[in-house]
Coordinates of C-alpha atoms in Angstrom, one line a residue:
Chain A
M1 CA 36.1 35.6 18.1
L2 CA 32.9 34.1 19.0
P3 CA 29.9 36.4 18.8
A4 CA 28.3 37.3 22.0
A5 CA 25.7 35.1 23.6
A6 CA 22.1 36.2 22.7
V7 CA 19.5 36.4 25.4
Y8 CA 15.8 36.3 24.9
Q9 CA 14.3 39.7 25.5
F10 CA 10.8 40.7 24.7
L11 CA 9.9 43.3 22.3
W12 CA 8.4 45.5 24.6
E13 CA 11.4 45.3 26.9
I14 CA 13.6 46.4 24.0
C15 CA 11.2 49.4 23.2
S16 CA 11.0 50.7 26.8
G17 CA 14.7 51.1 26.8
E18 CA 15.3 48.6 29.4
V19 CA 18.1 46.8 27.3
P20 CA 21.3 48.7 26.8
G21 CA 22.6 49.3 23.2
G22 CA 25.3 46.7 22.2
T23 CA 23.8 43.8 23.8
T24 CA 23.0 40.7 21.7
V25 CA 19.5 39.8 21.9
R26 CA 16.6 37.4 20.5
T27 CA 13.4 38.8 20.2
F28 CA 10.1 38.0 18.1
G29 CA 7.4 40.0 16.6
R30 CA 5.3 40.5 13.5
L31 CA 6.7 41.9 10.4
S32 CA 4.7 44.9 9.6
T33 CA 6.7 46.7 7.4
Y34 CA 9.9 46.1 5.0
D35 CA 11.7 48.6 2.9
M36 CA 13.9 46.7 0.5
A37 CA 15.9 49.9 -0.6
E38 CA 16.5 50.9 2.8
S39 CA 17.1 47.5 4.2
E40 CA 15.0 48.2 7.1
A41 CA 11.9 46.4 8.5
T42 CA 9.9 46.8 11.5
L43 CA 8.8 44.2 13.9
T44 CA 5.4 44.9 15.8
L45 CA 4.0 43.2 18.9
Q46 CA 1.0 44.1 21.2
H47 CA 1.7 43.9 24.7
A48 CA -0.7 45.1 27.7
S49 CA -2.9 47.1 25.3
A50 CA 0.0 49.0 23.6
Q51 CA 1.5 48.3 20.3
H52 CA 5.3 47.9 20.2
H53 CA 7.5 48.8 17.2
L54 CA 11.2 47.8 16.6
R55 CA 13.2 48.7 13.7
V56 CA 15.3 46.0 12.3
R57 CA 18.1 46.3 9.8
T58 CA 18.1 43.6 7.5
T59 CA 21.5 44.1 5.6
F60 CA 23.1 40.9 7.0
V61 CA 20.1 38.6 6.3
E62 CA 19.1 39.9 2.5
P63 CA 17.9 38.5 0.7
F64 CA 15.0 37.0 2.4
S65 CA 11.5 36.3 1.5
A66 CA 9.4 38.9 3.4
A67 CA 5.9 37.9 4.4
L68 CA 4.2 40.8 5.9
G69 CA 2.1 39.8 8.8
S70 CA 3.9 36.7 9.7
Y71 CA 5.9 36.4 12.8
Y72 CA 9.7 36.5 12.8
M73 CA 12.4 35.6 15.2
A74 CA 15.3 38.1 15.0
L75 CA 18.8 37.6 16.5
G76 CA 21.4 40.5 16.4
E77 CA 23.0 43.2 18.3
L78 CA 21.0 46.1 19.5
E79 CA 22.0 49.9 18.4
C80 CA 20.6 52.5 20.5
D81 CA 20.9 56.0 19.3
A82 CA 17.6 57.8 19.8
D83 CA 15.4 54.8 19.1
P84 CA 16.7 51.0 19.4
V85 CA 17.4 49.4 16.0
L86 CA 18.2 45.8 16.0
C87 CA 20.9 44.8 13.6
A88 CA 19.6 41.5 12.7
R89 CA 22.0 38.5 12.0
L90 CA 19.4 35.9 11.8
L91 CA 15.7 36.4 10.9
V92 CA 13.7 33.3 10.7
C93 CA 9.9 33.0 10.1
I94 CA 8.2 31.3 13.0
D95 CA 4.6 31.2 12.0
G96 CA 2.5 28.9 13.8
A97 CA 4.6 28.8 17.0
D98 CA 2.9 28.8 20.2
L99 CA 4.1 32.3 21.4
A100 CA 2.4 32.2 24.8
L101 CA 4.0 29.0 25.6
F102 CA 7.3 30.3 24.4
Q103 CA 6.9 33.3 26.6
Q104 CA 6.2 31.1 29.6
A105 CA 9.2 29.1 28.9
V106 CA 11.5 32.4 28.7
E107 CA 10.1 33.5 31.8
E108 CA 10.6 30.1 33.5
Q109 CA 14.3 30.1 32.4
R110 CA 14.7 33.5 33.7
R111 CA 13.3 32.6 37.0
Y112 CA 15.5 29.6 37.4
L113 CA 18.7 31.4 36.5
Q114 CA 17.6 34.6 38.6
G115 CA 17.1 32.0 41.4
R116 CA 20.2 30.5 41.2
S117 CA 22.2 33.7 41.0
Q118 CA 20.4 34.8 44.2
A119 CA 21.3 31.6 45.9
D120 CA 24.8 32.1 44.8
N121 CA 25.2 35.4 46.3
G122 CA 23.6 34.4 49.4
T123 CA 26.2 31.7 50.1
Chain B
M1 CA 44.1 20.8 49.4
P2 CA 40.3 21.5 50.5
R3 CA 39.2 21.8 46.8
S4 CA 40.6 18.4 45.9
M5 CA 38.9 16.9 48.9
E6 CA 35.4 18.0 47.6
E7 CA 36.2 16.0 44.5
I8 CA 34.6 12.6 44.6
P9 CA 37.1 9.9 43.9
S10 CA 36.9 8.6 40.3
V11 CA 36.2 5.1 41.4
L12 CA 32.8 6.1 42.6
W13 CA 31.7 8.5 39.8
G14 CA 29.9 5.5 38.3
L15 CA 27.5 5.4 41.0
D16 CA 26.1 9.0 39.7
P17 CA 23.6 8.5 36.9
V18 CA 24.4 11.7 35.6
F19 CA 28.0 10.5 34.8
L20 CA 26.6 8.2 32.2
T21 CA 24.2 10.3 30.6
F22 CA 24.5 13.1 28.2
A23 CA 23.9 16.0 30.5
R24 CA 21.6 18.8 29.3
L25 CA 23.4 21.8 30.4
Y26 CA 23.1 25.4 29.6
V27 CA 25.9 26.4 27.3
K28 CA 27.0 29.1 30.0
D29 CA 27.4 26.1 32.7
I30 CA 29.5 24.0 30.2
L31 CA 31.7 27.1 29.6
E32 CA 31.9 27.6 33.5
I33 CA 32.0 24.1 35.0
K34 CA 35.3 23.2 36.9
E35 CA 37.6 20.6 35.3
S36 CA 38.3 17.5 37.1
Y37 CA 42.0 17.5 38.6
Q38 CA 41.9 13.6 38.3
V39 CA 40.8 13.2 34.8
P40 CA 41.0 15.7 32.4
G41 CA 38.0 16.2 30.0
I42 CA 35.6 15.3 33.0
F43 CA 34.0 18.3 34.6
F44 CA 32.2 19.1 37.8
Y45 CA 28.7 20.7 38.1
N46 CA 27.7 20.6 41.6
K47 CA 29.9 17.5 42.3
H48 CA 28.3 15.6 39.6
P49 CA 30.8 14.3 37.2
I50 CA 30.1 15.3 33.6
K51 CA 31.4 13.4 30.8
Q52 CA 29.3 14.2 27.8
V53 CA 26.6 16.6 27.0
D54 CA 23.6 17.2 25.0
I55 CA 22.8 20.7 23.6
L56 CA 20.3 22.2 21.4
G57 CA 21.0 25.6 19.7
T58 CA 20.8 27.8 16.8
I59 CA 23.8 28.1 14.6
V60 CA 25.1 31.7 14.4
Y61 CA 28.7 31.2 13.0
V62 CA 30.2 28.8 10.4
R63 CA 33.7 28.7 9.9
E64 CA 36.1 26.9 7.5
K65 CA 33.6 24.1 6.5
D66 CA 34.7 21.8 9.2
S67 CA 33.4 23.6 12.3
F68 CA 30.6 25.6 13.5
Y69 CA 29.6 27.7 16.1
T70 CA 26.5 27.4 17.7
Y71 CA 24.1 29.1 20.1
G72 CA 22.9 27.3 23.0
G73 CA 20.2 29.1 25.3
N74 CA 22.4 31.3 26.8
A75 CA 25.9 31.5 25.5
I76 CA 28.2 30.2 22.8
L77 CA 30.4 27.3 22.0
L78 CA 32.2 25.9 19.4
F79 CA 31.3 22.5 17.9
V80 CA 33.7 20.8 15.7
W81 CA 32.4 18.8 12.7
P82 CA 34.4 15.9 12.2
H83 CA 35.1 16.6 8.5
Q84 CA 34.2 14.1 5.7
S85 CA 37.0 15.5 3.6
T86 CA 38.0 13.9 0.4
S87 CA 41.6 13.7 1.2
G88 CA 43.1 10.2 1.1
S89 CA 39.9 8.9 -0.9
K90 CA 42.3 8.5 -4.1
G91 CA 41.6 4.7 -4.0
L92 CA 38.1 4.9 -3.3
D93 CA 35.4 4.0 -5.6
E94 CA 33.7 6.5 -7.5
M95 CA 30.2 5.9 -6.3
M96 CA 31.4 6.0 -2.7
Q97 CA 32.3 9.4 -3.3
D98 CA 29.2 10.5 -4.7
L99 CA 27.6 8.9 -1.8
Y100 CA 29.7 11.0 0.4
R101 CA 29.2 14.1 -1.4
E102 CA 25.5 13.7 -1.0
E103 CA 25.9 12.8 2.6
A104 CA 27.9 16.0 3.2
Q105 CA 25.4 18.0 1.3
K106 CA 22.6 16.8 3.8
A107 CA 24.7 17.6 6.8
K108 CA 25.7 20.8 5.5
M109 CA 24.8 23.4 8.3
E110 CA 24.0 27.0 7.6
I111 CA 23.4 30.0 10.0
G112 CA 20.1 29.7 11.4
D113 CA 19.7 26.1 11.5
V114 CA 18.7 24.7 14.6
I115 CA 20.8 21.6 15.5
R116 CA 21.1 19.2 18.4
V117 CA 24.6 18.0 19.4
R118 CA 25.8 15.3 21.7
G119 CA 29.3 15.0 22.5
Y120 CA 32.1 15.6 24.9
I121 CA 33.7 18.7 26.2
K122 CA 37.3 19.5 25.0
V123 CA 39.5 22.3 26.0
F124 CA 41.2 23.6 23.1
R125 CA 43.8 26.7 23.2
S126 CA 42.2 27.3 26.6
Q127 CA 38.6 27.5 25.2
R128 CA 36.0 25.1 25.5
E129 CA 34.5 23.5 22.6
I130 CA 32.1 20.5 22.3
V131 CA 33.4 17.6 20.0
A132 CA 30.3 15.9 18.4
S133 CA 29.9 12.4 18.7
N134 CA 26.7 13.0 17.3
F135 CA 24.5 15.7 15.9
F136 CA 21.5 16.4 13.5
K137 CA 19.6 19.3 12.1
V138 CA 16.4 19.8 14.0
D139 CA 13.5 20.7 11.9
D140 CA 11.8 23.0 14.2
P141 CA 9.7 26.0 12.6
M142 CA 7.2 25.9 15.1
L143 CA 9.8 26.3 18.1
D144 CA 8.1 23.1 19.7
L145 CA 11.2 21.4 20.5
Q146 CA 13.0 24.6 21.7
I147 CA 10.3 25.5 23.9
A148 CA 10.2 22.1 25.2
R149 CA 13.8 22.2 26.0
M150 CA 13.7 25.6 27.7
L151 CA 10.9 24.1 30.0
D152 CA 12.8 21.0 30.5
L153 CA 16.2 22.4 31.6
P154 CA 15.0 24.4 34.8
F155 CA 13.2 21.2 35.7
L156 CA 16.1 19.0 35.1
Y157 CA 18.4 21.4 37.0
R158 CA 16.1 21.7 40.1
N159 CA 15.3 17.9 40.4
V160 CA 18.7 16.6 39.2
Y161 CA 21.8 18.6 38.5
D162 CA 21.4 21.0 41.4
K163 CA 21.0 18.3 43.9
P164 CA 24.6 17.5 44.9
F165 CA 25.8 14.0 44.3
S166 CA 26.9 12.3 47.5
I167 CA 27.9 8.8 47.8
P168 CA 25.2 6.7 49.6
E169 CA 25.7 6.7 53.3
H170 CA 26.0 3.0 53.4
M171 CA 28.9 2.9 51.0
K172 CA 30.8 5.5 52.9
D173 CA 31.7 4.7 56.5
P174 CA 30.5 1.0 57.1
S175 CA 32.5 0.0 54.0
Q176 CA 35.8 0.9 56.0
Q177 CA 34.5 -0.6 59.1
S178 CA 33.5 -3.9 57.4
A179 CA 36.7 -4.0 55.6
R180 CA 38.6 -3.7 58.6
I181 CA 36.5 -6.3 60.4
S182 CA 37.3 -8.7 57.5
L183 CA 40.9 -7.8 57.4
L184 CA 41.2 -8.5 61.5
A185 CA 39.2 -11.9 61.1
E186 CA 41.8 -12.9 58.4
K187 CA 44.7 -11.9 60.5
I188 CA 43.2 -13.5 63.8
K189 CA 42.9 -16.6 61.5
V190 CA 46.5 -16.6 60.6
F191 CA 47.7 -15.8 64.1
L192 CA 45.5 -18.8 65.3
A193 CA 47.3 -21.3 62.8
E194 CA 50.7 -20.0 63.2
D195 CA 50.7 -20.3 67.0
K196 CA 48.5 -23.7 67.0
I197 CA 46.2 -22.2 69.5
Q198 CA 43.7 -24.7 70.5
N199 CA 41.2 -22.3 72.2
F200 CA 41.1 -18.6 73.4
Y201 CA 39.2 -15.9 75.3
Q202 CA 38.3 -12.7 73.2
R203 CA 40.5 -10.6 75.9
E204 CA 43.4 -12.8 75.0
L205 CA 43.2 -11.8 71.3
E206 CA 42.9 -8.2 72.4
S207 CA 46.1 -8.2 74.1
V208 CA 48.0 -9.2 70.9
A209 CA 49.5 -5.9 69.6
S210 CA 49.5 -6.7 65.9
L211 CA 45.9 -7.5 66.1
L212 CA 45.0 -4.4 68.1
T213 CA 46.5 -2.2 65.6
I214 CA 44.2 -3.5 63.0
A215 CA 41.3 -3.1 65.2
R216 CA 41.9 0.5 65.9
D217 CA 40.2 3.2 63.6
P218 CA 42.8 5.1 62.1
G219 CA 40.2 7.8 61.5
S220 CA 39.9 8.4 65.2
S221 CA 43.4 7.6 66.2
A222 CA 43.8 11.2 67.3
T223 CA 41.2 11.2 69.8
G224 CA 41.9 7.3 70.7
C225 CA 39.6 4.4 70.1
T226 CA 37.6 3.6 73.1
T227 CA 38.1 0.3 74.4
K228 CA 34.3 -0.5 73.7
E229 CA 34.8 0.2 70.0
I230 CA 37.9 -2.2 70.1
H231 CA 35.8 -4.7 71.8
S232 CA 33.0 -4.7 69.2
T233 CA 35.3 -5.0 66.4
F234 CA 36.8 -8.1 67.7
K235 CA 33.5 -9.5 68.5
E236 CA 32.5 -8.9 65.1
A237 CA 35.7 -10.4 63.5
I238 CA 35.1 -13.4 65.9
N239 CA 31.5 -13.6 64.7
L240 CA 32.7 -14.0 61.2
L241 CA 35.0 -16.6 62.0
L242 CA 32.3 -18.6 63.7
K243 CA 30.1 -18.2 60.5
Q244 CA 33.2 -19.5 58.5
G245 CA 33.4 -22.4 61.0
I246 CA 37.0 -21.5 61.7
V247 CA 36.0 -21.3 65.6
F248 CA 33.3 -22.6 67.6
Q249 CA 31.8 -22.4 71.0
R250 CA 31.2 -25.4 72.9
G251 CA 28.4 -26.1 75.4
N252 CA 27.6 -23.6 77.9
R253 CA 31.2 -21.9 77.9
Q254 CA 30.1 -18.9 75.7
D255 CA 33.4 -16.9 76.3
V256 CA 35.6 -19.6 75.3
Y257 CA 36.1 -20.2 71.5
Q258 CA 37.4 -23.5 70.2
V259 CA 39.8 -23.5 67.1
T260 CA 38.2 -26.0 64.7
D261 CA 41.6 -27.0 63.0
H262 CA 43.4 -27.6 66.3
D263 CA 40.6 -29.5 68.2
K264 CA 42.0 -33.0 68.1
E265 CA 39.1 -34.2 70.3
L266 CA 36.7 -33.4 67.7
H267 CA 38.7 -34.7 64.7
K268 CA 39.2 -37.9 66.5
L269 CA 35.6 -38.4 67.4
T270 CA 34.5 -37.7 63.8
L271 CA 37.0 -40.3 62.5
T272 CA 35.8 -42.6 65.0
I273 CA 32.4 -42.3 64.0
I274 CA 33.1 -42.7 60.4
Q275 CA 35.1 -46.0 61.3
E276 CA 32.7 -47.4 63.5
D277 CA 29.5 -46.8 61.6
G278 CA 31.0 -47.5 58.2
K279 CA 31.5 -51.2 59.7
R280 CA 27.8 -51.5 60.0
H281 CA 26.1 -53.2 57.3
R282 CA 23.8 -50.2 56.5
H283 CA 26.8 -47.9 55.7
A284 CA 29.1 -50.7 54.4
E285 CA 28.7 -49.9 50.8
K286 CA 28.5 -46.1 50.5
G287 CA 30.0 -45.0 53.8
C288 CA 28.4 -42.6 56.3
N289 CA 26.4 -39.7 55.2
F290 CA 27.5 -36.2 56.3
L291 CA 24.0 -35.6 58.1
H292 CA 24.3 -38.9 60.0
I293 CA 28.0 -37.9 61.2
L294 CA 26.7 -34.5 62.3
Q295 CA 23.9 -36.2 64.2
C296 CA 26.3 -38.4 65.8
V297 CA 28.6 -35.5 66.8
R298 CA 25.8 -33.4 68.1
Q299 CA 24.8 -36.4 70.3
S300 CA 28.3 -37.2 71.7
F301 CA 30.3 -34.1 71.4
D302 CA 28.2 -31.0 71.5
P303 CA 24.3 -30.4 70.7
N304 CA 25.1 -27.0 68.9
M305 CA 27.6 -28.5 66.7
T306 CA 27.1 -26.6 63.3
D307 CA 27.0 -27.7 59.7
V308 CA 30.0 -25.4 58.6
V309 CA 32.2 -26.5 61.5
L310 CA 31.9 -30.3 60.8
R311 CA 32.3 -29.7 57.1
R312 CA 35.7 -28.1 57.9
V313 CA 36.6 -31.1 60.3
V314 CA 35.6 -33.6 57.7
G315 CA 37.5 -31.7 54.7
A316 CA 40.6 -31.6 57.1
L317 CA 40.2 -35.5 57.6
E318 CA 39.9 -36.0 53.9
N319 CA 42.8 -34.0 53.3
N320 CA 44.7 -36.1 55.5
S321 CA 43.7 -39.0 53.6
D322 CA 42.0 -40.3 57.0
I323 CA 38.8 -40.6 55.0
V324 CA 37.4 -40.7 51.5
S325 CA 34.4 -39.5 49.9
T326 CA 32.9 -42.2 47.8
M327 CA 30.0 -39.8 46.5
E328 CA 29.0 -36.5 47.4
N329 CA 28.3 -36.2 51.2
Y330 CA 29.4 -39.8 52.0
Y331 CA 32.4 -40.7 53.7
I332 CA 34.3 -43.8 54.5
T333 CA 37.5 -44.8 56.1
F334 CA 40.4 -46.6 54.5

């Protein structure tokens, strides 16, 4: 079986609980902590004057060279118990990427797909 | 079947530029687009025939060494890596094998690699996959290419793929009409030759049943073709024959058409001109020039005589060996 499609979700959207558990997501953030013994890392991102934190389980992607303070793109399934945890299947460093432009691209893509599904419903 | 009616006939697919390009579709669309009932392996997005696709994605799953699963923007698909296995390489030179191994090493894909694939869509065990005709690893640590692609796709969709492909208007209806006119002209030509008709009125042709059936539009046969439409179809067909010089009009009688091949007077006159003028000293050696003949015919037969009609007459005379051509455009009698 193929793994499910990953949809881009921003870190703040995941943290706010908008995204249901079990979905496959792609998100990015700054690596702020990494606990090798627990295989757990934290991605942090500032959005609208608030700091958002997301716990990431790194069991599947170890070993990886963790550079604290660098930006990472994570892809995996979301587990929601009390607090969302991203079970990462992919974790890549994306230092130097134009994140503002990236965000714009994601929004553009959403806008297009939304517009299309609305047009489909309309007809 | 209304659905099959929607599909554009395969002959016309080439008119759609999308057909020949590697369409950059969302993987989601590649999985959902409808397969053609005419040609399996061709798919339709919004009436655009899709033969091959171009995707950019991250590898998320690797299986068996010869196939990969990749991630596109929104969904997943399978991509088969044509394997460079060593089977059957027994007789190969050792150096070549080393080269292959090195190449395979470079082409080896791992989870997390970004790759760009071009290929065609194949349905395998009722699952769609892309068979790569071309693929390469994309070095994109700064996401530049991925961002560019994410911005490109909505633009491409809005401006190209979402605009339904339709056959250009001038190729649709008139082609049938013009085909009918040329067919009718052809039939009239045969009819005139078989019945050795020397001249006719248009309304005489319109009363011939075999010609009338051709002139009728089969599409509007239910409602019945108006006589006006039939009239204009005949008119166009006769115009075509006029242009070809098969028929001509003489003098002021615009409603009578003379059949060139059966106009004995014209043939005789032309022959006489060539005979008489050929005797003159000036023309004795080379014969008469075509333009000279034309001028004479215009003077004595019909001032509106056209080039093509006379060419046909001269050609017929030459075929009968009444005259011969001494050099291009010069004719002489035996």
